[in-house]
Tab-separated table of C-alpha atoms in Angstrom:
chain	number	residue	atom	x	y	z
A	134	UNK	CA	129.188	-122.914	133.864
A	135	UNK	CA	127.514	-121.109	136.376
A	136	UNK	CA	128.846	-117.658	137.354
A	137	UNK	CA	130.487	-117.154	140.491
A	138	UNK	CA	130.598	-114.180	142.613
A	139	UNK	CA	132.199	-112.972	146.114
A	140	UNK	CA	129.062	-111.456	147.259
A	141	UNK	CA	125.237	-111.010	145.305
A	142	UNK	CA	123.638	-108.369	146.577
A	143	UNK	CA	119.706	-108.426	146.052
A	144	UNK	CA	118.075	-105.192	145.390
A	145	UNK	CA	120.032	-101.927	144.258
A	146	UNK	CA	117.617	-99.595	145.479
A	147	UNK	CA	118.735	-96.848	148.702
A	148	UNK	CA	120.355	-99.624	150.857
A	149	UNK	CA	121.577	-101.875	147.958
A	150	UNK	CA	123.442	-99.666	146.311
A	151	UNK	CA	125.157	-98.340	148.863
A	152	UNK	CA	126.010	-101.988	149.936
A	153	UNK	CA	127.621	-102.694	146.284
A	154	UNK	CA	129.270	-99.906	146.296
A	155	UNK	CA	130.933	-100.400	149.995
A	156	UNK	CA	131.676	-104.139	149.017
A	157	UNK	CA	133.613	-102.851	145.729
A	158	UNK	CA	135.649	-100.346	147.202
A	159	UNK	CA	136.986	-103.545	149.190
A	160	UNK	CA	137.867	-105.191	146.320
A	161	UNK	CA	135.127	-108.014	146.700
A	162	UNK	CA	133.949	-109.599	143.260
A	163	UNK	CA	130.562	-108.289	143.678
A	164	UNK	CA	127.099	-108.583	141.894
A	165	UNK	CA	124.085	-106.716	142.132
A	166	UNK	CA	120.579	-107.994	141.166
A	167	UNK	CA	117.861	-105.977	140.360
A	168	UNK	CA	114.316	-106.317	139.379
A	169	UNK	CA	113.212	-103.299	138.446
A	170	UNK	CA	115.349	-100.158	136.405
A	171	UNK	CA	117.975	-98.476	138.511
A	172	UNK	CA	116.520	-96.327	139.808
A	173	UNK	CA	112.995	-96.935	139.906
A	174	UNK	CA	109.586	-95.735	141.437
A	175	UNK	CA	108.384	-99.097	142.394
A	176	UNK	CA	109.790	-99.333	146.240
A	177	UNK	CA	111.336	-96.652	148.978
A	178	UNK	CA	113.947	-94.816	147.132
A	179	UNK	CA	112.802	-93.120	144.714
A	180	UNK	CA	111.455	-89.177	144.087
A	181	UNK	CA	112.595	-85.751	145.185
A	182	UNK	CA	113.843	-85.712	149.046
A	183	UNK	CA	114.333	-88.043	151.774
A	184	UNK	CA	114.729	-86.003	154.863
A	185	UNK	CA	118.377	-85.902	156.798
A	186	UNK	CA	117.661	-84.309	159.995
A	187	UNK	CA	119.929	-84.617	163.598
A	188	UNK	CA	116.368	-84.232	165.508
A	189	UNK	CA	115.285	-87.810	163.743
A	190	UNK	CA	118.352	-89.475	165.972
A	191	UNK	CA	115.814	-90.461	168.735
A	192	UNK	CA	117.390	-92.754	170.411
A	193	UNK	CA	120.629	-93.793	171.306
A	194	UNK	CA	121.354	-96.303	168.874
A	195	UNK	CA	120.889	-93.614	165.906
A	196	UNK	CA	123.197	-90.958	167.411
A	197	UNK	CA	126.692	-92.392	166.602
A	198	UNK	CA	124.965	-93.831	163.206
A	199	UNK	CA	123.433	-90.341	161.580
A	200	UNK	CA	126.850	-89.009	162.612
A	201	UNK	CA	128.784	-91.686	160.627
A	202	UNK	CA	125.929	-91.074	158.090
A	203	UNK	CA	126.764	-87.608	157.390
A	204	UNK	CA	130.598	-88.206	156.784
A	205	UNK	CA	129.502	-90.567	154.140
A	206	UNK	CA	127.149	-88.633	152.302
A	207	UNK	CA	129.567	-85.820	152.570
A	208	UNK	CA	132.500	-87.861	150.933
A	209	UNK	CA	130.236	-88.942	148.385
A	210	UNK	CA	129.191	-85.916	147.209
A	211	UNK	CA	132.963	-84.908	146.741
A	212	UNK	CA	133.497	-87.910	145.160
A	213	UNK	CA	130.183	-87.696	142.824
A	214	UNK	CA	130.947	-83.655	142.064
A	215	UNK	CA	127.077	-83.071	142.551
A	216	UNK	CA	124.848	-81.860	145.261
A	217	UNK	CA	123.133	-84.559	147.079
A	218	UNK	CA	122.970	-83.098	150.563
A	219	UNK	CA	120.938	-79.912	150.616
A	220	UNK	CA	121.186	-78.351	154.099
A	221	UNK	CA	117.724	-76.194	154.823
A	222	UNK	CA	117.908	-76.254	158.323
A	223	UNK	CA	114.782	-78.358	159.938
A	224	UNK	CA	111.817	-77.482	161.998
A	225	UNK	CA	109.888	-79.961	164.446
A	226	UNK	CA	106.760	-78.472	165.828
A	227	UNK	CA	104.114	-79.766	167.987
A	228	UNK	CA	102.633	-79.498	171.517
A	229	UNK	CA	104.847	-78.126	174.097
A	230	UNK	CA	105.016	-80.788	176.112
A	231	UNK	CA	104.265	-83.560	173.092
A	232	UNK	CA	106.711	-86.127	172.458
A	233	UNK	CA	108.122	-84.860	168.943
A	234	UNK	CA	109.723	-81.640	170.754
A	235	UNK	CA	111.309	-83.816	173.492
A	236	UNK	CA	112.821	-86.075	171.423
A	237	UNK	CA	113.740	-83.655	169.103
A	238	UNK	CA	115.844	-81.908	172.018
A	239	UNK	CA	117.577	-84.900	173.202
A	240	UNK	CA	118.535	-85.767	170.065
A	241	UNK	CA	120.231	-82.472	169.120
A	242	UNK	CA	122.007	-82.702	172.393
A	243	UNK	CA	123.116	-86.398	172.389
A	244	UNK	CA	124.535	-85.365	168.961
A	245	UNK	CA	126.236	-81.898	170.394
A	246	UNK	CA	123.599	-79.644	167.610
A	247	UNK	CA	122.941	-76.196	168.294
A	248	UNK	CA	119.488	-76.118	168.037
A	249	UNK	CA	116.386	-73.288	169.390
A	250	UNK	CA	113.101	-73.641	170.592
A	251	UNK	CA	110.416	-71.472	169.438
A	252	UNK	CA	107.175	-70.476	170.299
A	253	UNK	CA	104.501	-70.711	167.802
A	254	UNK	CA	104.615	-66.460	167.525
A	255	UNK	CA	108.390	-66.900	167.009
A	256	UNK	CA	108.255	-69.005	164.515
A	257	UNK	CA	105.848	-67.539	162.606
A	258	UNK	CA	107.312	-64.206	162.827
A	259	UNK	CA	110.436	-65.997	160.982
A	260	UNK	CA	108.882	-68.092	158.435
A	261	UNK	CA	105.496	-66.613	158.359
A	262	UNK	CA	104.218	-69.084	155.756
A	263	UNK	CA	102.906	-71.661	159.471
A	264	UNK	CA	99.838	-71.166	161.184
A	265	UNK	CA	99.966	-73.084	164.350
A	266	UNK	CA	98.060	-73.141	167.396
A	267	UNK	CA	98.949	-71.026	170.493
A	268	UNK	CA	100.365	-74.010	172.397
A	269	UNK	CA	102.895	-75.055	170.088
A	270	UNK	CA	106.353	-74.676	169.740
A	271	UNK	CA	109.010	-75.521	167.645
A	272	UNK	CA	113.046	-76.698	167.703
A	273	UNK	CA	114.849	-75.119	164.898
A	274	UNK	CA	117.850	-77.233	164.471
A	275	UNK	CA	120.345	-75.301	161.355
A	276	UNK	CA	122.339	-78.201	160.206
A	277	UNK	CA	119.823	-80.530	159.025
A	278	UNK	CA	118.328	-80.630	155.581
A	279	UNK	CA	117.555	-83.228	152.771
A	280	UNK	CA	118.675	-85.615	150.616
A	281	UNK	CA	118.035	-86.185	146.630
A	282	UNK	CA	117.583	-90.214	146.769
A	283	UNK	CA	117.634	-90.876	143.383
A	284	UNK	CA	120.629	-88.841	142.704
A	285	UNK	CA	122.254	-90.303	145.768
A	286	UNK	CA	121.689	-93.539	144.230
A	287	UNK	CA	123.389	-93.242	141.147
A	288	UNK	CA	126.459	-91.657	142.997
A	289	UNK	CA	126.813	-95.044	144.749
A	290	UNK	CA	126.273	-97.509	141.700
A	291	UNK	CA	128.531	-94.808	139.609
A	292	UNK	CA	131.187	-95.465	142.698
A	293	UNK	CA	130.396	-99.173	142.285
A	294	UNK	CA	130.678	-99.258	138.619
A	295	UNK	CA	133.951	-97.477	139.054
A	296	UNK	CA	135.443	-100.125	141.301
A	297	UNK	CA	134.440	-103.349	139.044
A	298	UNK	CA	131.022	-104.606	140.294
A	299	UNK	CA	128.492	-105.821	138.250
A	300	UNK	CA	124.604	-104.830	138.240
A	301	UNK	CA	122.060	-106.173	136.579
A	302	UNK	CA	118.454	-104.458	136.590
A	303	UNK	CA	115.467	-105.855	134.932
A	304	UNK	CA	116.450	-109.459	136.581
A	305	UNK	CA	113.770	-110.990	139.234
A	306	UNK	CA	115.303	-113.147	141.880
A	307	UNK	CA	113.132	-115.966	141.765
A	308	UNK	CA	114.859	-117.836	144.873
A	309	UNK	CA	118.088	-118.742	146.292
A	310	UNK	CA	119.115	-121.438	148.785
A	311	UNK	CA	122.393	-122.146	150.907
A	312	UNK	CA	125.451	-124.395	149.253
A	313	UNK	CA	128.027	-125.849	150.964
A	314	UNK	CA	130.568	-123.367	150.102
A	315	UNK	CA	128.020	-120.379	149.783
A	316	UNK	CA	124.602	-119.599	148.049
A	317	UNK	CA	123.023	-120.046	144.898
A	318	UNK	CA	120.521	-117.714	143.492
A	319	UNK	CA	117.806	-118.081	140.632
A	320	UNK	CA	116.566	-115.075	138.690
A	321	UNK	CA	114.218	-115.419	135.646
A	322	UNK	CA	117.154	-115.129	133.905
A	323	UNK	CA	120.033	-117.063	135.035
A	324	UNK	CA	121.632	-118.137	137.806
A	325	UNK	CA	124.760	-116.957	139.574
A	326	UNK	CA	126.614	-118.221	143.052
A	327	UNK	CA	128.560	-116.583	145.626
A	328	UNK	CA	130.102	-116.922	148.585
A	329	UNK	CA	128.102	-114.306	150.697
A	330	UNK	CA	124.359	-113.004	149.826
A	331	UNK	CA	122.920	-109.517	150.871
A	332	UNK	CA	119.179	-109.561	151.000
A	333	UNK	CA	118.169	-105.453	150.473
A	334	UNK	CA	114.433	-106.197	148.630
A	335	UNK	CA	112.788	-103.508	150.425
A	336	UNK	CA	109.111	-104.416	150.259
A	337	UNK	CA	110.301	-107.407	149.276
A	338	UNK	CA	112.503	-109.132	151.938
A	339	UNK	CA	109.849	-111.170	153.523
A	340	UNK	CA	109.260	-113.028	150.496
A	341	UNK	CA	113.119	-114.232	150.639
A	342	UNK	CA	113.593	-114.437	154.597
A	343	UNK	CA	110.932	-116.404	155.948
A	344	UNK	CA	111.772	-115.158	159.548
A	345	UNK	CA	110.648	-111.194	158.869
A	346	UNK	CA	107.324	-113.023	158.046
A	347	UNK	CA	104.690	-110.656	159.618
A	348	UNK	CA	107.803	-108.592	161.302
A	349	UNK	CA	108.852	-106.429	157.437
A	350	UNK	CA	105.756	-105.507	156.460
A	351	UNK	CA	104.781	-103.005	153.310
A	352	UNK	CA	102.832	-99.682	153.604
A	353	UNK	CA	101.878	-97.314	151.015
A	354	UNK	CA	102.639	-93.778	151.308
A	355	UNK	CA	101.930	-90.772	149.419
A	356	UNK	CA	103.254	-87.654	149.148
A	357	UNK	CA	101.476	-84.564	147.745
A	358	UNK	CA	102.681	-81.161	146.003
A	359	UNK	CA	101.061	-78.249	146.062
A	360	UNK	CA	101.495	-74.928	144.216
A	361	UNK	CA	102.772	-72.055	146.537
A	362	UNK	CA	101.370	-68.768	146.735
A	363	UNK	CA	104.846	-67.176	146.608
A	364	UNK	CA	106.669	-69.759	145.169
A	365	UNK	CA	110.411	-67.729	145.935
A	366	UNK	CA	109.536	-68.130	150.281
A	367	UNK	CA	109.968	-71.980	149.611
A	368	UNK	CA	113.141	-72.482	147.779
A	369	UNK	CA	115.875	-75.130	149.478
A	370	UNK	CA	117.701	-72.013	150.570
A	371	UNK	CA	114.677	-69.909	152.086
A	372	UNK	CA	112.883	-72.750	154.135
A	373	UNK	CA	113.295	-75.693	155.887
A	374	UNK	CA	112.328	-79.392	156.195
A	375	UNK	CA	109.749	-79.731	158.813
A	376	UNK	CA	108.321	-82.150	160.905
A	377	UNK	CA	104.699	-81.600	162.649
A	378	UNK	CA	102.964	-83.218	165.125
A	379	UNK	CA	99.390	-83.671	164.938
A	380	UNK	CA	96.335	-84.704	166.897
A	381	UNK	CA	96.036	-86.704	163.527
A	382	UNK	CA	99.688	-87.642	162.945
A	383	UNK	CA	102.796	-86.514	162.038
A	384	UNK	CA	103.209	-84.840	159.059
A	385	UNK	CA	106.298	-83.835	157.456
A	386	UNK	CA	107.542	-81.656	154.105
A	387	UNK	CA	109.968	-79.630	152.356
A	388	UNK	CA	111.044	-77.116	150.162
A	389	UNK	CA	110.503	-76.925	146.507
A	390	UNK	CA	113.016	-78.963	144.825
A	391	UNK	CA	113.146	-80.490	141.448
A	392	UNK	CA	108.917	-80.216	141.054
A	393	UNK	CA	107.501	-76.999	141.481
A	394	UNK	CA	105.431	-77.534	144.605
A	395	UNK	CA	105.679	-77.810	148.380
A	396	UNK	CA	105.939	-81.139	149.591
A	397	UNK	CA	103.032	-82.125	151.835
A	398	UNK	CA	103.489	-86.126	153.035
A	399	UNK	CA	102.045	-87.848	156.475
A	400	UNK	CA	104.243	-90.439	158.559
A	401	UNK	CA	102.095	-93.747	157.614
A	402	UNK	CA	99.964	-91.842	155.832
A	403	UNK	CA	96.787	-93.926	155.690
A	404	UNK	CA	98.307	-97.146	157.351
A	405	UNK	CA	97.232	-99.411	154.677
A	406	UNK	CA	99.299	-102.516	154.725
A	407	UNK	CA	99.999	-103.729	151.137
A	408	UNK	CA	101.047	-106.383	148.733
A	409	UNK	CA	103.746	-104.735	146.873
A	410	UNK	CA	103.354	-106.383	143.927
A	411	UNK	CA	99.403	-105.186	144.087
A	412	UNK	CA	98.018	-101.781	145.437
A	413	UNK	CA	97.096	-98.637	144.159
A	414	UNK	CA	100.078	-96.882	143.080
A	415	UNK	CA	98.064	-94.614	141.585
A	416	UNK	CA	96.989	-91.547	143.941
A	417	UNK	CA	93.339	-90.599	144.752
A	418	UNK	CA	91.371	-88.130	145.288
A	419	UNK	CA	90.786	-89.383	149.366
A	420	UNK	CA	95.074	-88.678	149.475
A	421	UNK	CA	94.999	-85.840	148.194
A	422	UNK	CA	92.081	-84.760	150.836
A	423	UNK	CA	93.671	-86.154	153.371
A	424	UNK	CA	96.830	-84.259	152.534
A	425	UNK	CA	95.431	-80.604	151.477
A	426	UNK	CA	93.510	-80.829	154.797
A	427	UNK	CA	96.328	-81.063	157.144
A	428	UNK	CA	98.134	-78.022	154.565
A	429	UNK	CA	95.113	-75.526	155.024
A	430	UNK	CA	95.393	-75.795	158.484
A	431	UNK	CA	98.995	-75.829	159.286
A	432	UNK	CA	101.087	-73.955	156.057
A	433	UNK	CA	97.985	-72.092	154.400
A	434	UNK	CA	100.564	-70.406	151.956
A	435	UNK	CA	101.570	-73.356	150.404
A	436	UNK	CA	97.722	-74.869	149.407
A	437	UNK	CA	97.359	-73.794	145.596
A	438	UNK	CA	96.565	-76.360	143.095
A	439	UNK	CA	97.817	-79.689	143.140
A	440	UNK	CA	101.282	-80.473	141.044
A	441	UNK	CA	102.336	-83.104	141.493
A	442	UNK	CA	101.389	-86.309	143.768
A	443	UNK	CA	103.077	-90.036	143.816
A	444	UNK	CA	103.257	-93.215	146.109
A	445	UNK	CA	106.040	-95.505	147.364
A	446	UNK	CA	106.712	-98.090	149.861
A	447	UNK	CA	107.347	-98.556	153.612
A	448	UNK	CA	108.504	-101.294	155.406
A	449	UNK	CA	107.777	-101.290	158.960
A	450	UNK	CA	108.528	-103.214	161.973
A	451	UNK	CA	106.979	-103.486	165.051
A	452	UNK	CA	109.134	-101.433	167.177
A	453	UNK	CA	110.273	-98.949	164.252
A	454	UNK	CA	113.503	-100.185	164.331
A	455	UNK	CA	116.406	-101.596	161.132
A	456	UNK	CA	116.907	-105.302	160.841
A	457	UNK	CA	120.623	-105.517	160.120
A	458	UNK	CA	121.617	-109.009	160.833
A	459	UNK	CA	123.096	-112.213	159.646
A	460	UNK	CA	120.682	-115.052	159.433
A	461	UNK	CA	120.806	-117.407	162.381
A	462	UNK	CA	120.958	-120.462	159.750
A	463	UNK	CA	122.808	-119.096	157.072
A	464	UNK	CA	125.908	-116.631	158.410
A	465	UNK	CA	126.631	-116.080	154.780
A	466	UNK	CA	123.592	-114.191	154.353
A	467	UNK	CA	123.129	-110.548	155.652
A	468	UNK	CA	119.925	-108.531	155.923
A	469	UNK	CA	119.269	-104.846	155.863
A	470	UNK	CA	115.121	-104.354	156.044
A	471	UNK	CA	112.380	-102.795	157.876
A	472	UNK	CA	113.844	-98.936	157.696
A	473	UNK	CA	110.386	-97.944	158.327
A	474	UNK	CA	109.903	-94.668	156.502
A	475	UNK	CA	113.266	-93.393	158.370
A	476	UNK	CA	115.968	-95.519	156.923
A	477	UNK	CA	117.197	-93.279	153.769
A	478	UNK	CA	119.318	-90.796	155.641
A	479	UNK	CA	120.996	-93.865	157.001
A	480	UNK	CA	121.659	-95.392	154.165
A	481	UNK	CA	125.142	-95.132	153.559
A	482	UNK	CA	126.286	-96.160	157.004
A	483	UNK	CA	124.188	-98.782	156.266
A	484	UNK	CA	125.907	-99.653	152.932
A	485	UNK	CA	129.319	-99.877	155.290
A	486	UNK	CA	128.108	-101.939	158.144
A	487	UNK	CA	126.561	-104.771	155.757
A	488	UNK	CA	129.856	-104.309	154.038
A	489	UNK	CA	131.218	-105.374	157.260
A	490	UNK	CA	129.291	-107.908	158.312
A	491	UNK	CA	129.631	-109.658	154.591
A	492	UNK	CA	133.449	-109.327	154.512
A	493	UNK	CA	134.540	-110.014	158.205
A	494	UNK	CA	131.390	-111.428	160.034
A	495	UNK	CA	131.179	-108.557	162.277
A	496	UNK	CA	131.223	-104.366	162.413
A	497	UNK	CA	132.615	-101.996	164.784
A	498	UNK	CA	129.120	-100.076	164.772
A	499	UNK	CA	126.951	-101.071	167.619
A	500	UNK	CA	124.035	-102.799	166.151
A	501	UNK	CA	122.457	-105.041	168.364
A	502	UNK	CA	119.625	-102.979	169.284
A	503	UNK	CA	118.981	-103.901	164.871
A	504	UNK	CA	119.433	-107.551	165.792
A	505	UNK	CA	116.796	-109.578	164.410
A	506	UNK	CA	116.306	-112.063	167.795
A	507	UNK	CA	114.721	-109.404	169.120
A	508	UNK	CA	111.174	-110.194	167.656
């Protein structure tokens, strides 16, 4: 006899696990499907830091959403007894009059954040470690920070776990397809029904929605470590995240947390659109280039030899924006895809409004700017 759930939730990675662990806490029968190890460094939630910044909340949509965010994370970590919210305080820095810095600014005052602007002089006299150009400044914003994903992760399937739900890792969804009472899904191993499915695949979601098609689309990105010079000026408590803006990008790091190095990564870093199941996951030499270049300019002190360097996934849409939608076809099934290298700090808000839409059909968060009619 074929085993039946309330809800399957496919893929326990960042958004995933969150999701189960939302949909237990309800008391909803709840599976979770996994292909890979939980965690795992195969998709977008994996590593050392994710970044958790009120400057990223960019538009109005975001603002009520990282706020909701934060009281999550926050009852989590009391929940979890460990540290998964490290608040460094965050720098963005660009041109004066460059997008980055006005968004930044909004953002911090949509959300009520003290925050200061800088000029390149000022911030350099504070953390002397940057070397920008004359015309830059920077918004210093003190209650941002970052997360630890993987640890973060297991605090939600341990809170999962806790309230009854099963996971399964190592089991490849092969397909699933609508019943008249709910949906079936095949894995490689079994197969298991339910009355609601969650589609979270990351990379992956395309291959199981046909509508995000050419609209959820993988990108590899790599992020670099290099040693410090002094490697005491870049512990959690000593500097902050940053985000810089680029006549070649935006590039964005961190502290030295977990790996002895200073994180070094580039929004899209290459742009190279990717199969996930086949790409380099390997790093090259050309990333690490890429990468040291953009250090030696901009944070000089933190360009010593290379520690540590690994890949992992993207999934962007066209406008930059979450899918977080019910299918048009199939209301039992809910999507959350296409976080688009920005997604993690939302996560567990995420986790809750899935939660919502799986359980009652609807959420009090506004979400229709995440709809997916919009492509």
């Amino acid at each position: 006899m074929t085993d039946r759930y309330d809800a399957i939730v496919l893929g326990v990675g960042g958004m995933g696990s969150a999701t189960v662990a939302h949909l237990a806490a309800r008391g909803v029968d709840v599976l979770g499907l996994e292909r890979y190890d939980v965690p795992h460094d195969h998709g977008s939630s994996h590593g050392y830091t994710r970044r958790f910044t009120f400057t990223d909340a960019d538009d109005p949509a975001a603002v009520p959403l990282l706020q909701r965010a934060e009281q999550l994370w926050t009852a989590l970590e009391d929940d979890h007894a460990r540290q998964l919210f490290y608040r460094t305080g965050s720098i963005d820095a660009g041109p004066a009059d460059g997008s980055l810095l006005e968004n930044a600014v909004a953002a911090c005052e949509d959300l009520g954040r003290e925050y200061e602007r800088l000029s390149s002089t000022e911030l350099s006299d504070r953390y002397p470690e940057y070397d920008l150009p004359p015309e830059y400044e920077a918004i210093y914003q003190p209650d941002g920070g970052f997360l630890d994903p993987e640890a973060c992760l297991v605090a939600h399937v341990e809170r999962a776990h806790r309230e009854g739900a099963t996971i399964r890792a190592r089991e490849r969804v092969v397909d699933w397809s609508p019943t008249g009472d709910g949906v079936r899904v095949e894995t490689d191993y079994d197969a298991y029904e339910s009355d609601h499915l969650v589609i979270t695949a990351g990379a992956w979601t395309a291959r199981f929605v046909d509508a995000l098609e050419g609209i959820a689309v993988p990108e590899r990105q790599v992020v670099a470590r290099f040693q410090p010079d002094e490697p005491a000026r870049f512990e959690p408590n000593q500097f902050p995240v940053w985000n810089l803006e680029t006549p070649d990008g935006r590039f964005y790091g961190g502290p030295v947390h977990r790996v002895p190095g200073l994180e070094f990564g580039r929004h899209h870093h290459r742009e190279e659109t990717v199969d996930p199941d086949a790409f380099e996951r390997e790093p090259t030499q050309a990333d690490e280039r890429f990468l040291r270049e953009f250090a030696e300019e901009y944070l000089p002190a933190g360009t010593g030899p290379t520690l540590h360097m690994d890949t992992c996934l993207y999934t962007n849409t066209p406008d930059e924006q979450f899918v977080l939608d019910t299918l048009p076809d199939d209301s039992q099934v809910v999507v959350g895809a296409g976080f688009s290298g920005r997604g993690f700090a939302f996560a567990s808000v995420v986790g809750e409004i899935i939660a919502d839409l799986a359980v009652d059909g609807e959420t009090d968060h506004e979400i229709e700017p995440f709809s997916l009619d919009r492509f």
